[in-house]
Tab-separated table of C-alpha atoms in Angstrom:
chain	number	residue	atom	x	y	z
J	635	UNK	CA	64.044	73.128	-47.190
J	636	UNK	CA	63.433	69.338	-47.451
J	637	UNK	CA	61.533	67.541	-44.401
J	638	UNK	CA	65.043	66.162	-42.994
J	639	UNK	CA	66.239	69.267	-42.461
J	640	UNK	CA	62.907	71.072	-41.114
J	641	UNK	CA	63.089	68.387	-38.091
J	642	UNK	CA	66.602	68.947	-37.985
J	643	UNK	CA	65.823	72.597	-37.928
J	644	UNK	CA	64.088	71.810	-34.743
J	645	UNK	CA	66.813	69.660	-32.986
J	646	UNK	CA	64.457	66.266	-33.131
J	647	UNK	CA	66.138	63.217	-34.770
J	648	UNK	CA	63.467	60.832	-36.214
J	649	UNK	CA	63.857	57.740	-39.139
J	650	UNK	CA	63.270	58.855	-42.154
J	651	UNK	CA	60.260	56.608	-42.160
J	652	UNK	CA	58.546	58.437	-39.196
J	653	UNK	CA	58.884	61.503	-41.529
J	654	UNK	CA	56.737	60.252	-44.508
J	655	UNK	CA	53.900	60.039	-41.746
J	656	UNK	CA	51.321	62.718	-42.228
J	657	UNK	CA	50.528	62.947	-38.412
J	658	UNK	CA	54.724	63.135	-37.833
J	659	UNK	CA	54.777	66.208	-40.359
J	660	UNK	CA	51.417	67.614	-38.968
J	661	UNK	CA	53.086	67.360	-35.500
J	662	UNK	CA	56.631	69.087	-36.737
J	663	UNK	CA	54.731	72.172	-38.202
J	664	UNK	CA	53.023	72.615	-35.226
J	665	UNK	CA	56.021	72.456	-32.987
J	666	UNK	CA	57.808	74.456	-35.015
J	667	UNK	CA	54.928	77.595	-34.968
J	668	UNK	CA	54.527	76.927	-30.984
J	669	UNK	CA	58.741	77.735	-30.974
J	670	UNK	CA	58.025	80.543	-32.768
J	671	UNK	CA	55.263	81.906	-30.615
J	672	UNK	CA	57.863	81.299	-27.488
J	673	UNK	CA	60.936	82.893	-29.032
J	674	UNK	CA	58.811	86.335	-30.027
J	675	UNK	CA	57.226	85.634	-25.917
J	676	UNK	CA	58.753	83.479	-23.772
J	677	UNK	CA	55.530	83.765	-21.343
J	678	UNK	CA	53.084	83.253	-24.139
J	679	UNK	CA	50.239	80.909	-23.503
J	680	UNK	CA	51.268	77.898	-25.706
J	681	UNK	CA	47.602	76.892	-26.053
J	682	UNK	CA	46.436	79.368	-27.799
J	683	UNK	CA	49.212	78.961	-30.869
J	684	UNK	CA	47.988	75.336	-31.341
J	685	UNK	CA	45.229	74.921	-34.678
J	686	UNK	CA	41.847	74.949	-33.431
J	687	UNK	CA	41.358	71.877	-35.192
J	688	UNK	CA	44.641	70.640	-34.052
J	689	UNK	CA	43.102	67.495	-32.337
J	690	UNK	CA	40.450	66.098	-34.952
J	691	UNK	CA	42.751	66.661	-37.579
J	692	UNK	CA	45.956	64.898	-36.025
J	693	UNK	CA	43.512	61.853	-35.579
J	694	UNK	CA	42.492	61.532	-38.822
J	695	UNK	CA	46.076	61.839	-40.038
J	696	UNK	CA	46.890	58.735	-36.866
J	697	UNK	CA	43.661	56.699	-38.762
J	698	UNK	CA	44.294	56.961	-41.636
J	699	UNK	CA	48.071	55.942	-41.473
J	700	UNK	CA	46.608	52.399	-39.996
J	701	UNK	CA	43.597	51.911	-41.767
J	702	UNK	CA	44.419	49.542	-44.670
J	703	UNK	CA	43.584	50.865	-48.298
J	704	UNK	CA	40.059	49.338	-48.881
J	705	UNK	CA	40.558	48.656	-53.010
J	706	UNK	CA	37.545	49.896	-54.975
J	707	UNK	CA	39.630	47.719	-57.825
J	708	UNK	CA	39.537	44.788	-56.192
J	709	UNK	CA	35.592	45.037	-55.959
J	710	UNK	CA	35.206	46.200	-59.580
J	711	UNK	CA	37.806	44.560	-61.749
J	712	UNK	CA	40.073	43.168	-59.519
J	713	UNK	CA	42.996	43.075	-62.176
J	714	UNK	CA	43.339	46.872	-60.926
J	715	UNK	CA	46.113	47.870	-59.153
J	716	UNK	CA	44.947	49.191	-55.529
J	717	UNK	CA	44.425	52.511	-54.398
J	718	UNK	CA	47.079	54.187	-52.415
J	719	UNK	CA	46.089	54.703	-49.027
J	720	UNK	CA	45.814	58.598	-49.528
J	721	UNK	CA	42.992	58.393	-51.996
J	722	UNK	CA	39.739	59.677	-51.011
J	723	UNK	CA	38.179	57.452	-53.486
J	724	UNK	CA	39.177	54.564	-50.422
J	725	UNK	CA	36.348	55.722	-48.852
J	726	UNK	CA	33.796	55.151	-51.599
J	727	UNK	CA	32.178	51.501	-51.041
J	728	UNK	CA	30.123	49.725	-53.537
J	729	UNK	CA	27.531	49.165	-50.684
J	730	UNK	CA	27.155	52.794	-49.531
J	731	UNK	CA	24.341	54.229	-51.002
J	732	UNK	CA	24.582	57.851	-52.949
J	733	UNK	CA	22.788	60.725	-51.407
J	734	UNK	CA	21.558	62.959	-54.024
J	735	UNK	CA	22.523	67.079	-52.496
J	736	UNK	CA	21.620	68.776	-55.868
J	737	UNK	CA	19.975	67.761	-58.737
J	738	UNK	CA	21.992	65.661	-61.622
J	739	UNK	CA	22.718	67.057	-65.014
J	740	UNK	CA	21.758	65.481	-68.577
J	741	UNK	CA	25.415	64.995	-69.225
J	742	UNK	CA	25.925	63.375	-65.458
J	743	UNK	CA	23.043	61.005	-65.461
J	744	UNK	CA	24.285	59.366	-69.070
J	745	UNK	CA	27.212	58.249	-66.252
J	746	UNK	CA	24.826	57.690	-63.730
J	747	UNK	CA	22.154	55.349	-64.140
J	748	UNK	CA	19.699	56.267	-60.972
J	749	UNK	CA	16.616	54.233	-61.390
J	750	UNK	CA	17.868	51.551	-58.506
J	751	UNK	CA	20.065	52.481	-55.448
J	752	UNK	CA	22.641	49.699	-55.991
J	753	UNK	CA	22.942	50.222	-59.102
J	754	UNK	CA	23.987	54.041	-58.766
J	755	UNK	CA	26.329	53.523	-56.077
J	756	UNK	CA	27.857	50.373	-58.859
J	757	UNK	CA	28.004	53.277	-61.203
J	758	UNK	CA	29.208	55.823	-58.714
J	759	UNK	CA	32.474	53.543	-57.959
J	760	UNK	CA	33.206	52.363	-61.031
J	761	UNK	CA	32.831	56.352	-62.513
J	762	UNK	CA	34.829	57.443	-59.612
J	763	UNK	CA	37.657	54.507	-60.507
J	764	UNK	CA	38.359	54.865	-63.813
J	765	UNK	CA	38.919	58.885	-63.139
J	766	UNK	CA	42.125	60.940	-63.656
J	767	UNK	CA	43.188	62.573	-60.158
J	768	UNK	CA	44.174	66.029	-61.576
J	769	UNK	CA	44.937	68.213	-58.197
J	770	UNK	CA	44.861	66.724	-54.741
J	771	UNK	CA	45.775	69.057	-51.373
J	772	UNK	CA	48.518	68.328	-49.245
J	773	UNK	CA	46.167	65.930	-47.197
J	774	UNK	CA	44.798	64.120	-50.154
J	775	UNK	CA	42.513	61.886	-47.850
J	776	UNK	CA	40.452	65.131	-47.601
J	777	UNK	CA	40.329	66.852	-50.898
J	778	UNK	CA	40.982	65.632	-54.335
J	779	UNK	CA	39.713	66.434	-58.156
J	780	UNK	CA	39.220	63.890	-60.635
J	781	UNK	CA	38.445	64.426	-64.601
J	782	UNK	CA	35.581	61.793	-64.911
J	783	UNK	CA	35.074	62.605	-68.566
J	784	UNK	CA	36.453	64.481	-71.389
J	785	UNK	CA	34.169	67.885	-70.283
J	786	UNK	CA	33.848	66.790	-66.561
J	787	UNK	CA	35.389	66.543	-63.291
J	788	UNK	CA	34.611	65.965	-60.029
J	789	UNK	CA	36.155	67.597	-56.643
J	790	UNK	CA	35.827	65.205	-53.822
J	791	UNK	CA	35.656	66.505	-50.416
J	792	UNK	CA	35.353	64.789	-47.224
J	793	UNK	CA	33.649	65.703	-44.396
J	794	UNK	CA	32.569	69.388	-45.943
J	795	UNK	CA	31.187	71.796	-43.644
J	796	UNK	CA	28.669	73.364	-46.711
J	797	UNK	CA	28.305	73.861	-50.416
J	798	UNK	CA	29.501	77.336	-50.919
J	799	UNK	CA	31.183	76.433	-54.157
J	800	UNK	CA	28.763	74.488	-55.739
J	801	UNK	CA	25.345	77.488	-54.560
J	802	UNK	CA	28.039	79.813	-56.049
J	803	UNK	CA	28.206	78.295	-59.513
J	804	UNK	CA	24.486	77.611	-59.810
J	805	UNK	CA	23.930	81.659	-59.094
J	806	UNK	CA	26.879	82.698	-61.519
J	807	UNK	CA	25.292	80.480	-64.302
J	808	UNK	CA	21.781	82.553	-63.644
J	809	UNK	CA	22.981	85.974	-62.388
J	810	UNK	CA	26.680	86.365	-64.383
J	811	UNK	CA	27.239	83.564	-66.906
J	812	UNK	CA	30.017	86.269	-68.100
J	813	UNK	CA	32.170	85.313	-65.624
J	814	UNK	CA	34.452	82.064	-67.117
J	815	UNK	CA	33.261	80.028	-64.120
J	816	UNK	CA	32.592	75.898	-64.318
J	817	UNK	CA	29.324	75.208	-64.772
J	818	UNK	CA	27.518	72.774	-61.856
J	819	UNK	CA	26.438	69.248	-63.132
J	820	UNK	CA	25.219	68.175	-59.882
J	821	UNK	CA	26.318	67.020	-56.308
J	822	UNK	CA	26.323	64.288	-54.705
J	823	UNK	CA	27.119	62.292	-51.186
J	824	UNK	CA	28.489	58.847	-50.610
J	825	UNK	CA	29.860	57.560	-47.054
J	826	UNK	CA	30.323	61.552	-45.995
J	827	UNK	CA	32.340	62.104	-49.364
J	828	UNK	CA	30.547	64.867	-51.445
J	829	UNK	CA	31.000	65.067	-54.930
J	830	UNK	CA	31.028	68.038	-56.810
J	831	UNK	CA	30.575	67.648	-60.624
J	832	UNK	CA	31.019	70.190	-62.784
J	833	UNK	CA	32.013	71.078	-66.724
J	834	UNK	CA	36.486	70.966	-67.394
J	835	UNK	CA	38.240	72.873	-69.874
J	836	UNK	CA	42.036	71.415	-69.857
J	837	UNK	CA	43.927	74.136	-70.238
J	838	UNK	CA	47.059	74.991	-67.652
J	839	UNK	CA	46.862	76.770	-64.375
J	840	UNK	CA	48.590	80.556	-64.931
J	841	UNK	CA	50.932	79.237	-62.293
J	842	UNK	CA	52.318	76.976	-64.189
J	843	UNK	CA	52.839	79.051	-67.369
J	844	UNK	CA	53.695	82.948	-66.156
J	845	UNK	CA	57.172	82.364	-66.344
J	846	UNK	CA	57.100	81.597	-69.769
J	847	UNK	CA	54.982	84.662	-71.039
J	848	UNK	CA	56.057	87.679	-72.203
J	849	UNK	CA	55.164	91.154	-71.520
J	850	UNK	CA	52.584	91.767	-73.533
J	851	UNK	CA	51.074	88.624	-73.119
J	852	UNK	CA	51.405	88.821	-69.000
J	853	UNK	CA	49.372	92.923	-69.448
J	854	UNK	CA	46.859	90.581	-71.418
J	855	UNK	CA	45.817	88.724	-68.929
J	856	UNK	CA	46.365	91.539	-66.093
J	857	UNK	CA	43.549	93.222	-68.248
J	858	UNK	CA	41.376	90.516	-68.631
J	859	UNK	CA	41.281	89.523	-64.920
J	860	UNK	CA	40.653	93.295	-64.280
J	861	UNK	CA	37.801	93.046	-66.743
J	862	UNK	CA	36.663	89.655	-64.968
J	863	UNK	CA	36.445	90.876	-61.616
J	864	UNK	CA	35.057	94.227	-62.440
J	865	UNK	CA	31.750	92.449	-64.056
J	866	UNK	CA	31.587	89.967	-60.846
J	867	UNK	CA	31.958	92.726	-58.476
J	868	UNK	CA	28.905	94.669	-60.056
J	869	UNK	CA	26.595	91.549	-58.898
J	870	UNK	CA	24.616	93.995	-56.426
J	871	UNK	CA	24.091	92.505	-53.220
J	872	UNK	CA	20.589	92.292	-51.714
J	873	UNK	CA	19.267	94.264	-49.411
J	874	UNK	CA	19.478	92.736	-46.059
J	875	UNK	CA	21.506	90.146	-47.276
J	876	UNK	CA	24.222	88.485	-45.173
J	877	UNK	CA	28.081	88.775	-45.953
J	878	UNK	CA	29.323	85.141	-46.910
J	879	UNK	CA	28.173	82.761	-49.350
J	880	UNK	CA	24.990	83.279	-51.486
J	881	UNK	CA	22.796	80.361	-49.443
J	882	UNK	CA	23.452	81.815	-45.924
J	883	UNK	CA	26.580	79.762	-45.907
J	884	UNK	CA	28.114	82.599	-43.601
J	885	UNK	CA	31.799	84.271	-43.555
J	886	UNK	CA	34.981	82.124	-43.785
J	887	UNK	CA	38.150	83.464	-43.255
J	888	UNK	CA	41.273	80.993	-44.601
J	889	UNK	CA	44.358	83.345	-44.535
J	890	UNK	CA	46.164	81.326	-41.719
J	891	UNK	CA	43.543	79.142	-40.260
J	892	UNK	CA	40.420	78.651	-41.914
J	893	UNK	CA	37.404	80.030	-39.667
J	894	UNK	CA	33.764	80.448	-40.042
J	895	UNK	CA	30.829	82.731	-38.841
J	896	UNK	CA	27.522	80.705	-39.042
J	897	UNK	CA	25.916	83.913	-37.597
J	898	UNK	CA	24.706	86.633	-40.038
J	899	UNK	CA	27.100	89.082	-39.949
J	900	UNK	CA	25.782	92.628	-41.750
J	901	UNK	CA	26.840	95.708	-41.498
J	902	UNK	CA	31.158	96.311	-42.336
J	903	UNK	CA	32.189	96.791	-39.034
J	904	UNK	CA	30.653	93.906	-37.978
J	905	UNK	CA	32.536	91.776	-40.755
J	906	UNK	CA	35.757	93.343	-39.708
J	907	UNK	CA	35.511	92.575	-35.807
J	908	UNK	CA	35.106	89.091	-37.491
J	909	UNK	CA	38.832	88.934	-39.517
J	910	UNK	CA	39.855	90.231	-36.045
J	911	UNK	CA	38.453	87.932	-33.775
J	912	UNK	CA	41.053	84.639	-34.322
J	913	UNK	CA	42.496	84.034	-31.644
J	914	UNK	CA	45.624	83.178	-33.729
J	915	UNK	CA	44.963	87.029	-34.932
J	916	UNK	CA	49.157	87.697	-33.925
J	917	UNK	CA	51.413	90.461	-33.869
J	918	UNK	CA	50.805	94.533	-33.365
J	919	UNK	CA	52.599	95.137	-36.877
J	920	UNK	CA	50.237	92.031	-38.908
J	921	UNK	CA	47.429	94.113	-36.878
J	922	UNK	CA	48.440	96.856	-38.833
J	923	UNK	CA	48.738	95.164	-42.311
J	924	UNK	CA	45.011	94.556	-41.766
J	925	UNK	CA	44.281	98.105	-40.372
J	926	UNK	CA	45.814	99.688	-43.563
J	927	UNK	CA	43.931	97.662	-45.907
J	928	UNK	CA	40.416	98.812	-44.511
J	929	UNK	CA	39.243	101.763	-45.970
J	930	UNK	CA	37.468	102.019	-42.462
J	931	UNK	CA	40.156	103.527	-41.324
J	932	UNK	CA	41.854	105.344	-43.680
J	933	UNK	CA	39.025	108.493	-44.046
J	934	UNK	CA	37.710	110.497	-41.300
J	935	UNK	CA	35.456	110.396	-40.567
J	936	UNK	CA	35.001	106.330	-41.974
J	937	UNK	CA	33.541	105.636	-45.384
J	938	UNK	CA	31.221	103.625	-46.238
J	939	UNK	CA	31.778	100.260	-47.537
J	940	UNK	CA	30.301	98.410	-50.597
J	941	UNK	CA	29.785	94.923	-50.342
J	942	UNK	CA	30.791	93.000	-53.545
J	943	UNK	CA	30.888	89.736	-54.685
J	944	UNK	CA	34.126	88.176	-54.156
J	945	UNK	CA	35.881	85.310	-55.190
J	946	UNK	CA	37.651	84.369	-52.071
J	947	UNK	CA	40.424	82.799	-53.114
J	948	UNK	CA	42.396	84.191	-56.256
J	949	UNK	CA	45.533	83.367	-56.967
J	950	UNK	CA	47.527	81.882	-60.017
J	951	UNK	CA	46.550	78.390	-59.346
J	952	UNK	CA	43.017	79.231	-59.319
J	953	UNK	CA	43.238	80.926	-62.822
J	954	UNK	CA	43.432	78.442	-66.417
J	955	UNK	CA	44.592	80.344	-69.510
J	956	UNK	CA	44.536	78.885	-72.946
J	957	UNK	CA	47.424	80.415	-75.324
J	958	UNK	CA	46.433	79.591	-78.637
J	959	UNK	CA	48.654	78.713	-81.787
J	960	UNK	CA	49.314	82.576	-82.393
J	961	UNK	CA	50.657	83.017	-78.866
J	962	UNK	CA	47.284	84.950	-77.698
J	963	UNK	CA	46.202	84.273	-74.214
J	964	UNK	CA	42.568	83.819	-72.913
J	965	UNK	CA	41.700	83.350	-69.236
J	966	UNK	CA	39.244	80.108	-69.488
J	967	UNK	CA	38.162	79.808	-65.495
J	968	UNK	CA	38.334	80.664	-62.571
J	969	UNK	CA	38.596	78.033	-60.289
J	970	UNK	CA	38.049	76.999	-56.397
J	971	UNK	CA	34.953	78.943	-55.671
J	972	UNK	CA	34.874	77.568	-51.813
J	973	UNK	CA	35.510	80.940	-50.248
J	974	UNK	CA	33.303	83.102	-52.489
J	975	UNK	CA	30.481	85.138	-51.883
J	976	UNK	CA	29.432	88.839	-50.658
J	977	UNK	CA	32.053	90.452	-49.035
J	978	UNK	CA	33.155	93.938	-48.258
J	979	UNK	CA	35.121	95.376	-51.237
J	980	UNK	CA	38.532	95.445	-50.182
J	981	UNK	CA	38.590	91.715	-48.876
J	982	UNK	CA	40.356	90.734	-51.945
J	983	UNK	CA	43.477	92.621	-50.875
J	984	UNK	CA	43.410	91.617	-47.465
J	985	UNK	CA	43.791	88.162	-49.241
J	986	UNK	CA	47.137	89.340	-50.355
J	987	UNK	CA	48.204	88.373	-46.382
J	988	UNK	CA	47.701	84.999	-46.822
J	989	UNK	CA	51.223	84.334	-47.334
J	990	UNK	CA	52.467	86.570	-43.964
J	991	UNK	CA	52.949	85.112	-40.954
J	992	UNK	CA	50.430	86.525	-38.004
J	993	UNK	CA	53.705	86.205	-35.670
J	994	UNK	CA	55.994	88.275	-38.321
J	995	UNK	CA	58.641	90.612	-36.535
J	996	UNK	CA	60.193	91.549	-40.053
J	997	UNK	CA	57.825	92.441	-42.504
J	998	UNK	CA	57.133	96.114	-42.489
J	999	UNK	CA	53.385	97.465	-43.241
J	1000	UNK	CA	55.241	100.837	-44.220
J	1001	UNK	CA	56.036	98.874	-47.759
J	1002	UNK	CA	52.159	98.362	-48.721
J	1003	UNK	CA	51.519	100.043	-52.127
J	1004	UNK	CA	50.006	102.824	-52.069
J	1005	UNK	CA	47.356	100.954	-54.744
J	1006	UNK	CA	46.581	98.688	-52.156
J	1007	UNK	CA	45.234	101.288	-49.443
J	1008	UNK	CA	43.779	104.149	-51.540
């Protein structure tokens, strides 16, 4: 469904201009989930179907459509065509000086010359300037990924909350360097931007090559990734430790709307009552989903519950493979380590609800597989 026809969907007429505003589109998805909420409930209270970021993020979106695109070509070499306005690297000034959040690599300060301020932020610019923008998210003002070199990139972030990713990489490189992980090269801040560096293999996402495998090369990689995640989920978890990321990051919970628990949560109950406690949380029948996922609930009386490492976020975008000339395949990475940490073990399949809406009358728990819930 193009964006024409989703506001057309919703009986709104606006220029085809209006449309290619972020805010506009920001503002159509949520009308379109609050009509939703009201067809399902007709006495619902609306307010509580809105994002619970709803107003911070629509300004940005309103800012950013009015700010003009600050070139960082025109104040290196101003031949350079401009920045589009959605860039995050817009932000990046050659005046703002660079906060150093983790220590720099070998490989990183060859790039990075840090023995005067100026002249690192000079660096930091020009580095940032002459990257390739490999991935960007739908609001690319907030989130992008450059390759700065031929073994590095950099995911740019604005505004982030913590450094889960980054504190996971640095304890997979000591505790499982088994794992095919990136490697962290350092992190830095400039003008609330953080910059993530890390090592790049180029090799393309599984999404973007499954439909071309074959059968034996698709149970290849189904065993591999079982192999993968059996060796992360034997990192034991401390004693005492906290569910969530690795550096007391807390939980975060991203399936609809993403959510965090800056509170140590411990024991597996207590983790649950979190995924339950959005007030988006929905329906009796996505209640159930949930319910029949938790092995809480499917012995009596309950069993216990492992906590495991977990990657948070796995899906085939998040995986690289590398098929080499005789049509073997090897995983290479796994990517987008944001949500990782220790969580209880069966978190990874209540990941597989990312994709269902909380307000769903159709879908039907009854059709789980049995795999999933034993």
């Amino acid at each position: 469904m193009t964006r024409k026809q989703r506001h057309e969907e919703l009986n709104i007429a606006l220029p085809d201009d209006v449309l290619q505003s972020k805010a506009a589109r920001f503002n159509l998805h949520t009308l379109k989930r609050l009509k939703a909420a009201l067809e399902i409930d007709p006495t619902v209270d609306l307010t509580t179907k809105f994002p619970s970021d709803y107003s911070n993020r629509l300004s940005e979106m309103q800012s950013s459509s009015q700010l003009p695109a600050t070139s960082l070509a025109s104040q290196t070499t101003p031949s350079n065509d401009p920045l589009p306005e959605d860039d995050i690297r817009v932000f990046l000034q050659l005046s703002d000086p660079v906060g150093v959040v983790f220590p720099l690599s070998e490989s990183l300060r060859k790039l990075l010359p840090d023995d005067t301020s100026t002249r690192m932020s000079r660096a930091m610019v020009r580095l940032m300037q002459r990257s390739e923008g490999i991935w960007e998210s739908p609001f690319s003002r907030k989130r992008m990924v450059y390759r700065c070199d031929t073994n590095m990139a950099v995911k740019a972030i604005k505004n982030a909350e913590d450094y889960t990713e980054y504190t996971t990489l640095q304890y997979l490189e000591t505790h499982k360097p088994t794992v095919p992980a990136p490697r962290p090269l350092g992190l830095l801040c400039m003008n609330g931007v953080s910059l993530i560096f890390m090592t790049y293999i180029s090799a393309p996402t599984l999404s973007k090559i499954w439909s071309q495998l074959d059968f034996a090369q698709k149970a290849s990689i189904r065993d591999q990734l079982e192999g993968i995640l059996t060796d992360l989920r034997s990192l034991a978890c401390p004693e005492g430790t906290p569910f969530g990321g690795v550096a007391g990051e807390g939980c975060k919970d991203a399936r609809r709307h993403p959510r965090r628990h800056d509170k140590p949560i411990l024991p597996a109950n207590a983790f649950e009552n979190f995924l339950r406690s959005d007030r988006h949380f929905g329906s009796d029948i996505y209640a159930e989903v949930l319910r029949r996922l938790s092995p809480l609930h499917q012995l009596s009386p309950p069993t216990s519950v492992r906590c495991v490492f977990t990657h948070g976020d796995l899906r085939p975008d998040n995986i690289t493979v590398e098929i080499t000339d005789g049509g073997r395949c090897r995983i290479t990475s796994l990517l987008d380590w944001e949500y990782s940490g220790f969580y209880s073990e069966y978190y990874e399949s209540v990941k597989i609800t990312n994709c269902l809406k909380h307000f769903a009358l159709l879908h039907d728990p009854n059709r789980i597989p049995s795999t999933y819930t034993s």
